[in-house]
Amino acid sequence: MAKNVKKATTVADQISKMRSRGVVIADAKKAEEYLLDIGYYRLGFYLFPFEVTYPELGKRRRHRVKPGTRIEDAVALYYFDFDLRNILNRYLSRIEVAIRTTMIYQLSNKYSSNPTWFVDTGVVDAQFVADFPTKVYKTIREKDVIKRHHRRYPADVYAPAWKTMEFMVFGNLTTLYDSLLLNDDRRLISLHFGVTQTNVFFDYIEAVRLVRNACAHGNVLFDFNLYTSVSNGPAGRFTGAGRHNLGVALEVVKYLLKTVSPNRCYELEQDLIKAAQTLYGKCPSLEPLIELKTGIKVPIVTQKA
């Protein structure tokens, strides 16, 4: 047996360990409910910002939390993160549909004599075309709409773009965009969203993809980091240590959403503020951290004399 293998612990043990690290647990029964609902390991992600050594993850990390930290504080942060995912999922879908529709419309009309331009090596990088049958179309071919197409047109290797691309996942679309051979083709898409530089637009849609994936897989969002920085453009100028965090991604999301629907962008901003207000009502000390990580700013309400 390997050395230092950690063993599963009971809820009672988990509560005892949290208390030993300074977490205030006034109601053990309620704490048990939290742990059975959320899980000890997952809740640890939301206790992390309360640690004395946050954001240290190396050997210097200590799991001791700041004095006065309650288990309810971590739970409040967990539900804020949960709300963020639900809010963003709704609006990210609007952006995805708009990008998909623009790609289909612009390029299918440009290459009107070639309804399967997405596998034409004169239009798209040869590697994308080579990978398409097994990495993309294998799954798409199982969709009922595509099955009907091939029964009706058995000679077609692929269904036309306006059918096939409806079933591409967003990652397929971003890869297809990046695989277009002509910068003019990429500009047909980016200009629709008011972005003149295609490399900037690719950064934008890649940021959207990463946030969308984080939401879909239930990842921690408030502490989310892009693996690469986003180029400066119409969504903003991003500098400093925070240019990889969720705040940058949210600026990109808001910019793209505004090009689709200004009303939906306003609703997104209001939904984010409401979620933050709910969190601060339960744990006010988190406001500086959340503002730093997400860029969400709750307006200061001034009372009339």
PDB file of C-alpha atoms in Angstrom:
ATOM      1  CA  MET A   1       0.000   0.000   0.000  1.00  0.00           C
ATOM      2  CA  ALA A   2       1.255   3.494  -0.872  1.00  0.00           C
ATOM      3  CA  LYS A   3       2.388   5.701   1.962  1.00  0.00           C
ATOM      4  CA  ASN A   4       0.403   8.725   3.186  1.00  0.00           C
ATOM      5  CA  VAL A   5      -2.873   7.586   1.612  1.00  0.00           C
ATOM      6  CA  LYS A   6      -5.675   9.738   2.959  1.00  0.00           C
ATOM      7  CA  LYS A   7      -8.780   7.963   4.187  1.00  0.00           C
ATOM      8  CA  ALA A   8     -12.415   8.972   4.005  1.00  0.00           C
ATOM      9  CA  THR A   9     -13.758  10.675   7.120  1.00  0.00           C
ATOM     10  CA  THR A  10     -17.137  10.813   8.801  1.00  0.00           C
ATOM     11  CA  VAL A  11     -19.129  14.033   9.025  1.00  0.00           C
ATOM     12  CA  ALA A  12     -18.374  14.165  12.744  1.00  0.00           C
ATOM     13  CA  ASP A  13     -14.649  13.973  11.973  1.00  0.00           C
ATOM     14  CA  GLN A  14     -15.022  16.680   9.334  1.00  0.00           C
ATOM     15  CA  ILE A  15     -16.728  19.019  11.791  1.00  0.00           C
ATOM     16  CA  SER A  16     -14.019  18.339  14.350  1.00  0.00           C
ATOM     17  CA  LYS A  17     -11.279  19.094  11.809  1.00  0.00           C
ATOM     18  CA  MET A  18     -12.947  22.338  10.721  1.00  0.00           C
ATOM     19  CA  ARG A  19     -13.238  23.459  14.329  1.00  0.00           C
ATOM     20  CA  SER A  20      -9.569  22.628  14.912  1.00  0.00           C
ATOM     21  CA  ARG A  21      -8.752  25.017  12.042  1.00  0.00           C
ATOM     22  CA  GLY A  22     -10.707  27.833  13.631  1.00  0.00           C
ATOM     23  CA  VAL A  23     -14.051  27.561  11.812  1.00  0.00           C
ATOM     24  CA  VAL A  24     -16.898  28.645  14.082  1.00  0.00           C
ATOM     25  CA  ILE A  25     -19.638  25.992  14.081  1.00  0.00           C
ATOM     26  CA  ALA A  26     -22.386  26.949  16.499  1.00  0.00           C
ATOM     27  CA  ASP A  27     -24.893  24.361  15.309  1.00  0.00           C
ATOM     28  CA  ALA A  28     -23.336  20.967  14.626  1.00  0.00           C
ATOM     29  CA  LYS A  29     -26.620  19.560  13.297  1.00  0.00           C
ATOM     30  CA  LYS A  30     -26.881  22.344  10.713  1.00  0.00           C
ATOM     31  CA  ALA A  31     -23.214  21.904   9.817  1.00  0.00           C
ATOM     32  CA  GLU A  32     -23.935  18.216   9.190  1.00  0.00           C
ATOM     33  CA  GLU A  33     -26.690  19.225   6.756  1.00  0.00           C
ATOM     34  CA  TYR A  34     -24.288  21.532   4.909  1.00  0.00           C
ATOM     35  CA  LEU A  35     -21.629  18.859   4.621  1.00  0.00           C
ATOM     36  CA  LEU A  36     -24.030  16.148   3.451  1.00  0.00           C
ATOM     37  CA  ASP A  37     -25.513  18.573   0.906  1.00  0.00           C
ATOM     38  CA  ILE A  38     -22.348  20.244  -0.428  1.00  0.00           C
ATOM     39  CA  GLY A  39     -19.574  17.861   0.581  1.00  0.00           C
ATOM     40  CA  TYR A  40     -16.539  18.502   2.760  1.00  0.00           C
ATOM     41  CA  TYR A  41     -14.081  18.629  -0.133  1.00  0.00           C
ATOM     42  CA  ARG A  42     -16.168  21.020  -2.252  1.00  0.00           C
ATOM     43  CA  LEU A  43     -16.911  23.282   0.704  1.00  0.00           C
ATOM     44  CA  GLY A  44     -13.160  23.534   1.199  1.00  0.00           C
ATOM     45  CA  PHE A  45     -12.909  25.594  -2.007  1.00  0.00           C
ATOM     46  CA  TYR A  46     -15.179  28.171  -0.399  1.00  0.00           C
ATOM     47  CA  LEU A  47     -13.359  28.165   2.929  1.00  0.00           C
ATOM     48  CA  PHE A  48     -10.103  28.812   1.081  1.00  0.00           C
ATOM     49  CA  PRO A  49     -10.519  32.638   0.850  1.00  0.00           C
ATOM     50  CA  PHE A  50     -10.987  32.763   4.616  1.00  0.00           C
ATOM     51  CA  GLU A  51      -7.641  31.090   5.319  1.00  0.00           C
ATOM     52  CA  VAL A  52      -4.947  33.197   6.950  1.00  0.00           C
ATOM     53  CA  THR A  53      -2.476  32.271   4.186  1.00  0.00           C
ATOM     54  CA  TYR A  54      -4.878  32.766   1.236  1.00  0.00           C
ATOM     55  CA  PRO A  55      -4.112  32.585  -1.693  1.00  0.00           C
ATOM     56  CA  GLU A  56      -1.050  30.435  -0.877  1.00  0.00           C
ATOM     57  CA  LEU A  57      -1.379  26.890  -2.235  1.00  0.00           C
ATOM     58  CA  GLY A  58       2.197  25.686  -1.744  1.00  0.00           C
ATOM     59  CA  LYS A  59       4.125  24.468   1.255  1.00  0.00           C
ATOM     60  CA  ARG A  60       3.495  27.724   3.096  1.00  0.00           C
ATOM     61  CA  ARG A  61      -0.240  27.143   3.070  1.00  0.00           C
ATOM     62  CA  ARG A  62      -1.932  26.772   6.417  1.00  0.00           C
ATOM     63  CA  HIS A  63      -5.543  25.703   6.707  1.00  0.00           C
ATOM     64  CA  ARG A  64      -6.163  27.945   9.706  1.00  0.00           C
ATOM     65  CA  VAL A  65      -8.922  30.439   9.022  1.00  0.00           C
ATOM     66  CA  LYS A  66      -9.188  34.044  10.124  1.00  0.00           C
ATOM     67  CA  PRO A  67     -10.722  34.579  13.554  1.00  0.00           C
ATOM     68  CA  GLY A  68     -14.517  34.687  13.523  1.00  0.00           C
ATOM     69  CA  THR A  69     -14.913  32.725  10.273  1.00  0.00           C
ATOM     70  CA  ARG A  70     -18.184  30.798  10.394  1.00  0.00           C
ATOM     71  CA  ILE A  71     -19.153  27.764   8.356  1.00  0.00           C
ATOM     72  CA  GLU A  72     -22.110  29.866   7.180  1.00  0.00           C
ATOM     73  CA  ASP A  73     -19.670  32.279   5.512  1.00  0.00           C
ATOM     74  CA  ALA A  74     -18.284  29.525   3.297  1.00  0.00           C
ATOM     75  CA  VAL A  75     -21.805  28.249   2.568  1.00  0.00           C
ATOM     76  CA  ALA A  76     -22.894  31.763   1.533  1.00  0.00           C
ATOM     77  CA  LEU A  77     -19.946  31.959  -0.869  1.00  0.00           C
ATOM     78  CA  TYR A  78     -20.838  28.521  -2.243  1.00  0.00           C
ATOM     79  CA  TYR A  79     -24.396  29.614  -3.017  1.00  0.00           C
ATOM     80  CA  PHE A  80     -23.141  32.855  -4.557  1.00  0.00           C
ATOM     81  CA  ASP A  81     -20.993  30.759  -6.889  1.00  0.00           C
ATOM     82  CA  PHE A  82     -24.008  28.555  -7.619  1.00  0.00           C
ATOM     83  CA  ASP A  83     -26.039  31.654  -8.504  1.00  0.00           C
ATOM     84  CA  LEU A  84     -23.237  32.923 -10.746  1.00  0.00           C
ATOM     85  CA  ARG A  85     -23.277  29.697 -12.775  1.00  0.00           C
ATOM     86  CA  ASN A  86     -27.046  29.786 -13.212  1.00  0.00           C
ATOM     87  CA  ILE A  87     -27.013  33.453 -14.202  1.00  0.00           C
ATOM     88  CA  LEU A  88     -24.172  33.113 -16.688  1.00  0.00           C
ATOM     89  CA  ASN A  89     -25.523  29.944 -18.303  1.00  0.00           C
ATOM     90  CA  ARG A  90     -28.632  31.825 -19.357  1.00  0.00           C
ATOM     91  CA  TYR A  91     -26.752  34.663 -21.039  1.00  0.00           C
ATOM     92  CA  LEU A  92     -23.841  32.670 -22.441  1.00  0.00           C
ATOM     93  CA  SER A  93     -26.365  30.684 -24.466  1.00  0.00           C
ATOM     94  CA  ARG A  94     -27.484  33.901 -26.178  1.00  0.00           C
ATOM     95  CA  ILE A  95     -23.894  34.692 -27.151  1.00  0.00           C
ATOM     96  CA  GLU A  96     -23.247  31.165 -28.418  1.00  0.00           C
ATOM     97  CA  VAL A  97     -26.354  31.175 -30.604  1.00  0.00           C
ATOM     98  CA  ALA A  98     -25.453  34.595 -32.024  1.00  0.00           C
ATOM     99  CA  ILE A  99     -21.910  33.507 -32.927  1.00  0.00           C
ATOM    100  CA  ARG A 100     -23.132  30.247 -34.436  1.00  0.00           C
ATOM    101  CA  THR A 101     -25.800  32.036 -36.485  1.00  0.00           C
ATOM    102  CA  THR A 102     -23.335  34.660 -37.740  1.00  0.00           C
ATOM    103  CA  MET A 103     -20.805  32.052 -38.842  1.00  0.00           C
ATOM    104  CA  ILE A 104     -23.420  30.022 -40.661  1.00  0.00           C
ATOM    105  CA  TYR A 105     -24.999  33.031 -42.378  1.00  0.00           C
ATOM    106  CA  GLN A 106     -21.870  34.913 -43.398  1.00  0.00           C
ATOM    107  CA  LEU A 107     -19.775  32.023 -44.658  1.00  0.00           C
ATOM    108  CA  SER A 108     -22.584  29.972 -46.163  1.00  0.00           C
ATOM    109  CA  ASN A 109     -23.565  32.969 -48.249  1.00  0.00           C
ATOM    110  CA  LYS A 110     -19.974  33.739 -49.214  1.00  0.00           C
ATOM    111  CA  TYR A 111     -19.429  30.127 -50.274  1.00  0.00           C
ATOM    112  CA  SER A 112     -22.968  29.660 -51.547  1.00  0.00           C
ATOM    113  CA  SER A 113     -21.970  27.052 -54.128  1.00  0.00           C
ATOM    114  CA  ASN A 114     -20.376  24.903 -51.423  1.00  0.00           C
ATOM    115  CA  PRO A 115     -22.805  24.058 -48.600  1.00  0.00           C
ATOM    116  CA  THR A 116     -20.118  22.032 -46.800  1.00  0.00           C
ATOM    117  CA  TRP A 117     -17.446  24.752 -46.861  1.00  0.00           C
ATOM    118  CA  PHE A 118     -16.497  23.816 -43.272  1.00  0.00           C
ATOM    119  CA  VAL A 119     -14.640  20.741 -44.630  1.00  0.00           C
ATOM    120  CA  ASP A 120     -13.145  22.443 -47.690  1.00  0.00           C
ATOM    121  CA  THR A 121      -9.345  22.628 -47.437  1.00  0.00           C
ATOM    122  CA  GLY A 122      -9.509  25.761 -49.563  1.00  0.00           C
ATOM    123  CA  VAL A 123     -11.468  27.456 -46.766  1.00  0.00           C
ATOM    124  CA  VAL A 124     -10.434  25.664 -43.557  1.00  0.00           C
ATOM    125  CA  ASP A 125      -7.123  24.341 -42.244  1.00  0.00           C
ATOM    126  CA  ALA A 126      -6.434  20.790 -43.460  1.00  0.00           C
ATOM    127  CA  GLN A 127      -5.996  19.441 -39.916  1.00  0.00           C
ATOM    128  CA  PHE A 128      -9.490  20.553 -38.917  1.00  0.00           C
ATOM    129  CA  VAL A 129     -10.888  18.892 -42.039  1.00  0.00           C
ATOM    130  CA  ALA A 130      -8.965  15.678 -41.355  1.00  0.00           C
ATOM    131  CA  ASP A 131     -10.181  15.515 -37.744  1.00  0.00           C
ATOM    132  CA  PHE A 132     -13.777  16.443 -38.518  1.00  0.00           C
ATOM    133  CA  PRO A 133     -15.221  12.969 -39.322  1.00  0.00           C
ATOM    134  CA  THR A 134     -14.137  11.337 -36.054  1.00  0.00           C
ATOM    135  CA  LYS A 135     -13.827  14.246 -33.630  1.00  0.00           C
ATOM    136  CA  VAL A 136     -16.923  16.211 -34.608  1.00  0.00           C
ATOM    137  CA  TYR A 137     -19.283  14.608 -37.109  1.00  0.00           C
ATOM    138  CA  LYS A 138     -19.364  11.161 -35.505  1.00  0.00           C
ATOM    139  CA  THR A 139     -21.574  12.562 -32.739  1.00  0.00           C
ATOM    140  CA  ILE A 140     -23.500  14.987 -34.937  1.00  0.00           C
ATOM    141  CA  ARG A 141     -24.427  12.196 -37.350  1.00  0.00           C
ATOM    142  CA  GLU A 142     -26.474  10.561 -34.573  1.00  0.00           C
ATOM    143  CA  LYS A 143     -28.852  13.527 -34.322  1.00  0.00           C
ATOM    144  CA  ASP A 144     -32.315  12.793 -35.738  1.00  0.00           C
ATOM    145  CA  VAL A 145     -32.236  15.788 -38.081  1.00  0.00           C
ATOM    146  CA  ILE A 146     -28.915  14.683 -39.560  1.00  0.00           C
ATOM    147  CA  LYS A 147     -30.030  11.055 -39.816  1.00  0.00           C
ATOM    148  CA  ARG A 148     -33.059  12.179 -41.827  1.00  0.00           C
ATOM    149  CA  HIS A 149     -30.842  14.261 -44.079  1.00  0.00           C
ATOM    150  CA  HIS A 150     -28.618  11.295 -44.910  1.00  0.00           C
ATOM    151  CA  ARG A 151     -31.601   9.011 -45.527  1.00  0.00           C
ATOM    152  CA  ARG A 152     -32.943  11.562 -47.997  1.00  0.00           C
ATOM    153  CA  TYR A 153     -29.566  12.392 -49.537  1.00  0.00           C
ATOM    154  CA  PRO A 154     -27.458   9.213 -49.140  1.00  0.00           C
ATOM    155  CA  ALA A 155     -24.736  10.516 -51.460  1.00  0.00           C
ATOM    156  CA  ASP A 156     -23.938  13.445 -49.133  1.00  0.00           C
ATOM    157  CA  VAL A 157     -20.878  12.889 -46.965  1.00  0.00           C
ATOM    158  CA  TYR A 158     -21.991  15.732 -44.695  1.00  0.00           C
ATOM    159  CA  ALA A 159     -25.182  17.703 -44.159  1.00  0.00           C
ATOM    160  CA  PRO A 160     -24.924  21.378 -45.168  1.00  0.00           C
ATOM    161  CA  ALA A 161     -23.498  23.988 -42.789  1.00  0.00           C
ATOM    162  CA  TRP A 162     -26.871  25.303 -41.595  1.00  0.00           C
ATOM    163  CA  LYS A 163     -27.749  21.808 -40.365  1.00  0.00           C
ATOM    164  CA  THR A 164     -24.366  20.483 -39.241  1.00  0.00           C
ATOM    165  CA  MET A 165     -23.209  23.586 -37.389  1.00  0.00           C
ATOM    166  CA  GLU A 166     -26.400  23.750 -35.326  1.00  0.00           C
ATOM    167  CA  PHE A 167     -25.112  20.661 -33.520  1.00  0.00           C
ATOM    168  CA  MET A 168     -21.474  21.685 -33.116  1.00  0.00           C
ATOM    169  CA  VAL A 169     -20.535  22.335 -29.505  1.00  0.00           C
ATOM    170  CA  PHE A 170     -19.096  25.756 -28.795  1.00  0.00           C
ATOM    171  CA  GLY A 171     -15.562  24.375 -28.655  1.00  0.00           C
ATOM    172  CA  ASN A 172     -15.995  23.101 -32.227  1.00  0.00           C
ATOM    173  CA  LEU A 173     -17.101  26.557 -33.336  1.00  0.00           C
ATOM    174  CA  THR A 174     -14.133  28.342 -31.758  1.00  0.00           C
ATOM    175  CA  THR A 175     -11.748  25.822 -33.336  1.00  0.00           C
ATOM    176  CA  LEU A 176     -13.449  26.255 -36.706  1.00  0.00           C
ATOM    177  CA  TYR A 177     -13.139  30.030 -36.437  1.00  0.00           C
ATOM    178  CA  ASP A 178      -9.447  29.735 -35.612  1.00  0.00           C
ATOM    179  CA  SER A 179      -8.993  27.267 -38.506  1.00  0.00           C
ATOM    180  CA  LEU A 180     -10.354  29.565 -41.210  1.00  0.00           C
ATOM    181  CA  LEU A 181      -7.576  30.153 -43.722  1.00  0.00           C
ATOM    182  CA  LEU A 182      -8.519  33.699 -44.711  1.00  0.00           C
ATOM    183  CA  ASN A 183      -8.385  36.527 -42.229  1.00  0.00           C
ATOM    184  CA  ASP A 184     -11.144  38.160 -44.312  1.00  0.00           C
ATOM    185  CA  ASP A 185     -13.411  35.241 -43.422  1.00  0.00           C
ATOM    186  CA  ARG A 186     -12.673  35.666 -39.742  1.00  0.00           C
ATOM    187  CA  ARG A 187     -13.341  39.399 -40.070  1.00  0.00           C
ATOM    188  CA  LEU A 188     -16.781  38.706 -41.553  1.00  0.00           C
ATOM    189  CA  ILE A 189     -17.634  37.193 -38.174  1.00  0.00           C
ATOM    190  CA  SER A 190     -15.770  39.550 -35.837  1.00  0.00           C
ATOM    191  CA  LEU A 191     -17.053  42.735 -37.491  1.00  0.00           C
ATOM    192  CA  HIS A 192     -20.616  41.643 -36.833  1.00  0.00           C
ATOM    193  CA  PHE A 193     -19.744  42.016 -33.137  1.00  0.00           C
ATOM    194  CA  GLY A 194     -17.861  45.274 -33.606  1.00  0.00           C
ATOM    195  CA  VAL A 195     -14.379  43.759 -33.279  1.00  0.00           C
ATOM    196  CA  THR A 196     -11.955  44.724 -36.047  1.00  0.00           C
ATOM    197  CA  GLN A 197      -9.011  42.558 -34.996  1.00  0.00           C
ATOM    198  CA  THR A 198      -9.627  38.852 -35.459  1.00  0.00           C
ATOM    199  CA  ASN A 199      -7.059  37.825 -32.838  1.00  0.00           C
ATOM    200  CA  VAL A 200      -8.959  39.914 -30.278  1.00  0.00           C
ATOM    201  CA  PHE A 201     -12.243  38.318 -31.281  1.00  0.00           C
ATOM    202  CA  PHE A 202     -10.720  34.851 -30.914  1.00  0.00           C
ATOM    203  CA  ASP A 203      -9.598  35.793 -27.389  1.00  0.00           C
ATOM    204  CA  TYR A 204     -13.173  36.865 -26.664  1.00  0.00           C
ATOM    205  CA  ILE A 205     -14.852  33.696 -27.865  1.00  0.00           C
ATOM    206  CA  GLU A 206     -12.198  31.573 -26.161  1.00  0.00           C
ATOM    207  CA  ALA A 207     -12.902  33.377 -22.872  1.00  0.00           C
ATOM    208  CA  VAL A 208     -16.624  32.707 -23.359  1.00  0.00           C
ATOM    209  CA  ARG A 209     -15.896  29.040 -24.059  1.00  0.00           C
ATOM    210  CA  LEU A 210     -13.801  28.648 -20.916  1.00  0.00           C
ATOM    211  CA  VAL A 211     -16.399  30.308 -18.693  1.00  0.00           C
ATOM    212  CA  ARG A 212     -19.152  28.246 -20.300  1.00  0.00           C
ATOM    213  CA  ASN A 213     -17.197  25.041 -19.628  1.00  0.00           C
ATOM    214  CA  ALA A 214     -16.552  26.101 -16.031  1.00  0.00           C
ATOM    215  CA  CYS A 215     -20.293  26.627 -15.562  1.00  0.00           C
ATOM    216  CA  ALA A 216     -21.188  23.326 -17.220  1.00  0.00           C
ATOM    217  CA  HIS A 217     -18.782  21.330 -15.045  1.00  0.00           C
ATOM    218  CA  GLY A 218     -19.653  23.031 -11.767  1.00  0.00           C
ATOM    219  CA  ASN A 219     -16.196  24.547 -11.317  1.00  0.00           C
ATOM    220  CA  VAL A 220     -15.454  27.308  -8.825  1.00  0.00           C
ATOM    221  CA  LEU A 221     -16.309  30.588 -10.562  1.00  0.00           C
ATOM    222  CA  PHE A 222     -15.496  33.437  -8.176  1.00  0.00           C
ATOM    223  CA  ASP A 223     -11.820  32.355  -8.209  1.00  0.00           C
ATOM    224  CA  PHE A 224     -11.845  31.376 -11.912  1.00  0.00           C
ATOM    225  CA  ASN A 225      -8.744  32.113 -13.984  1.00  0.00           C
ATOM    226  CA  LEU A 226      -8.279  32.182 -17.756  1.00  0.00           C
ATOM    227  CA  TYR A 227      -5.187  30.252 -18.801  1.00  0.00           C
ATOM    228  CA  THR A 228      -4.197  33.129 -21.088  1.00  0.00           C
ATOM    229  CA  SER A 229      -4.741  36.867 -20.987  1.00  0.00           C
ATOM    230  CA  VAL A 230      -7.349  38.600 -23.143  1.00  0.00           C
ATOM    231  CA  SER A 231      -6.108  41.102 -25.705  1.00  0.00           C
ATOM    232  CA  ASN A 232      -7.130  44.722 -25.334  1.00  0.00           C
ATOM    233  CA  GLY A 233     -10.094  45.687 -27.472  1.00  0.00           C
ATOM    234  CA  PRO A 234     -13.601  47.137 -27.357  1.00  0.00           C
ATOM    235  CA  ALA A 235     -14.472  45.104 -24.238  1.00  0.00           C
ATOM    236  CA  GLY A 236     -11.762  46.969 -22.333  1.00  0.00           C
ATOM    237  CA  ARG A 237      -8.063  47.297 -21.601  1.00  0.00           C
ATOM    238  CA  PHE A 238      -6.934  44.562 -19.253  1.00  0.00           C
ATOM    239  CA  THR A 239      -3.719  45.040 -17.313  1.00  0.00           C
ATOM    240  CA  GLY A 240      -2.173  43.965 -14.048  1.00  0.00           C
ATOM    241  CA  ALA A 241      -2.462  40.815 -11.984  1.00  0.00           C
ATOM    242  CA  GLY A 242      -6.214  40.541 -12.474  1.00  0.00           C
ATOM    243  CA  ARG A 243      -6.239  40.271 -16.264  1.00  0.00           C
ATOM    244  CA  HIS A 244      -6.801  36.497 -16.113  1.00  0.00           C
ATOM    245  CA  ASN A 245      -9.648  36.453 -13.587  1.00  0.00           C
ATOM    246  CA  LEU A 246     -13.407  36.193 -13.877  1.00  0.00           C
ATOM    247  CA  GLY A 247     -13.762  39.975 -13.932  1.00  0.00           C
ATOM    248  CA  VAL A 248     -12.030  40.142 -17.322  1.00  0.00           C
ATOM    249  CA  ALA A 249     -14.170  37.315 -18.682  1.00  0.00           C
ATOM    250  CA  LEU A 250     -17.329  39.053 -17.444  1.00  0.00           C
ATOM    251  CA  GLU A 251     -16.354  42.250 -19.277  1.00  0.00           C
ATOM    252  CA  VAL A 252     -16.021  40.214 -22.469  1.00  0.00           C
ATOM    253  CA  VAL A 253     -19.345  38.483 -21.848  1.00  0.00           C
ATOM    254  CA  LYS A 254     -21.090  41.813 -21.220  1.00  0.00           C
ATOM    255  CA  TYR A 255     -19.562  43.371 -24.327  1.00  0.00           C
ATOM    256  CA  LEU A 256     -20.615  40.507 -26.628  1.00  0.00           C
ATOM    257  CA  LEU A 257     -24.046  40.279 -25.032  1.00  0.00           C
ATOM    258  CA  LYS A 258     -24.584  44.003 -25.533  1.00  0.00           C
ATOM    259  CA  THR A 259     -23.954  43.599 -29.274  1.00  0.00           C
ATOM    260  CA  VAL A 260     -26.666  40.925 -29.290  1.00  0.00           C
ATOM    261  CA  SER A 261     -29.152  42.663 -26.982  1.00  0.00           C
ATOM    262  CA  PRO A 262     -28.498  45.758 -24.836  1.00  0.00           C
ATOM    263  CA  ASN A 263     -31.540  44.839 -22.724  1.00  0.00           C
ATOM    264  CA  ARG A 264     -30.154  41.387 -21.936  1.00  0.00           C
ATOM    265  CA  CYS A 265     -26.793  42.942 -21.027  1.00  0.00           C
ATOM    266  CA  TYR A 266     -28.517  45.277 -18.570  1.00  0.00           C
ATOM    267  CA  GLU A 267     -30.400  42.330 -17.074  1.00  0.00           C
ATOM    268  CA  LEU A 268     -27.150  40.403 -16.665  1.00  0.00           C
ATOM    269  CA  GLU A 269     -25.552  43.311 -14.824  1.00  0.00           C
ATOM    270  CA  GLN A 270     -28.554  43.609 -12.507  1.00  0.00           C
ATOM    271  CA  ASP A 271     -28.624  39.861 -11.843  1.00  0.00           C
ATOM    272  CA  LEU A 272     -24.938  39.906 -10.903  1.00  0.00           C
ATOM    273  CA  ILE A 273     -25.439  42.842  -8.544  1.00  0.00           C
ATOM    274  CA  LYS A 274     -28.392  41.120  -6.858  1.00  0.00           C
ATOM    275  CA  ALA A 275     -26.360  37.948  -6.346  1.00  0.00           C
ATOM    276  CA  ALA A 276     -23.525  39.963  -4.792  1.00  0.00           C
ATOM    277  CA  GLN A 277     -25.936  41.877  -2.541  1.00  0.00           C
ATOM    278  CA  THR A 278     -27.358  38.601  -1.270  1.00  0.00           C
ATOM    279  CA  LEU A 279     -23.854  37.380  -0.455  1.00  0.00           C
ATOM    280  CA  TYR A 280     -22.845  40.597   1.321  1.00  0.00           C
ATOM    281  CA  GLY A 281     -26.018  40.480   3.376  1.00  0.00           C
ATOM    282  CA  LYS A 282     -24.721  37.204   4.823  1.00  0.00           C
ATOM    283  CA  CYS A 283     -20.975  37.862   4.776  1.00  0.00           C
ATOM    284  CA  PRO A 284     -20.056  41.558   4.302  1.00  0.00           C
ATOM    285  CA  SER A 285     -16.331  40.897   4.683  1.00  0.00           C
ATOM    286  CA  LEU A 286     -16.236  39.211   1.261  1.00  0.00           C
ATOM    287  CA  GLU A 287     -17.094  42.371  -0.688  1.00  0.00           C
ATOM    288  CA  PRO A 288     -13.493  43.509  -1.384  1.00  0.00           C
ATOM    289  CA  LEU A 289     -12.451  40.021  -2.545  1.00  0.00           C
ATOM    290  CA  ILE A 290     -15.488  39.495  -4.803  1.00  0.00           C
ATOM    291  CA  GLU A 291     -15.108  42.937  -6.341  1.00  0.00           C
ATOM    292  CA  LEU A 292     -11.418  42.225  -6.998  1.00  0.00           C
ATOM    293  CA  LYS A 293     -12.046  38.785  -8.505  1.00  0.00           C
ATOM    294  CA  THR A 294     -15.230  39.436 -10.472  1.00  0.00           C
ATOM    295  CA  GLY A 295     -15.394  43.184 -11.012  1.00  0.00           C
ATOM    296  CA  ILE A 296     -18.981  43.183  -9.729  1.00  0.00           C
ATOM    297  CA  LYS A 297     -19.604  46.487  -7.990  1.00  0.00           C
ATOM    298  CA  VAL A 298     -22.697  47.067  -5.900  1.00  0.00           C
ATOM    299  CA  PRO A 299     -23.878  50.678  -6.279  1.00  0.00           C
ATOM    300  CA  ILE A 300     -23.731  52.790  -3.128  1.00  0.00           C
ATOM    301  CA  VAL A 301     -27.247  53.924  -2.280  1.00  0.00           C
ATOM    302  CA  THR A 302     -27.325  57.414  -0.793  1.00  0.00           C
ATOM    303  CA  GLN A 303     -30.253  58.263   1.405  1.00  0.00           C
ATOM    304  CA  LYS A 304     -32.108  61.511   0.843  1.00  0.00           C
ATOM    305  CA  ALA A 305     -31.928  64.068   3.627  1.00  0.00           C
TER     306      ALA A 305
END
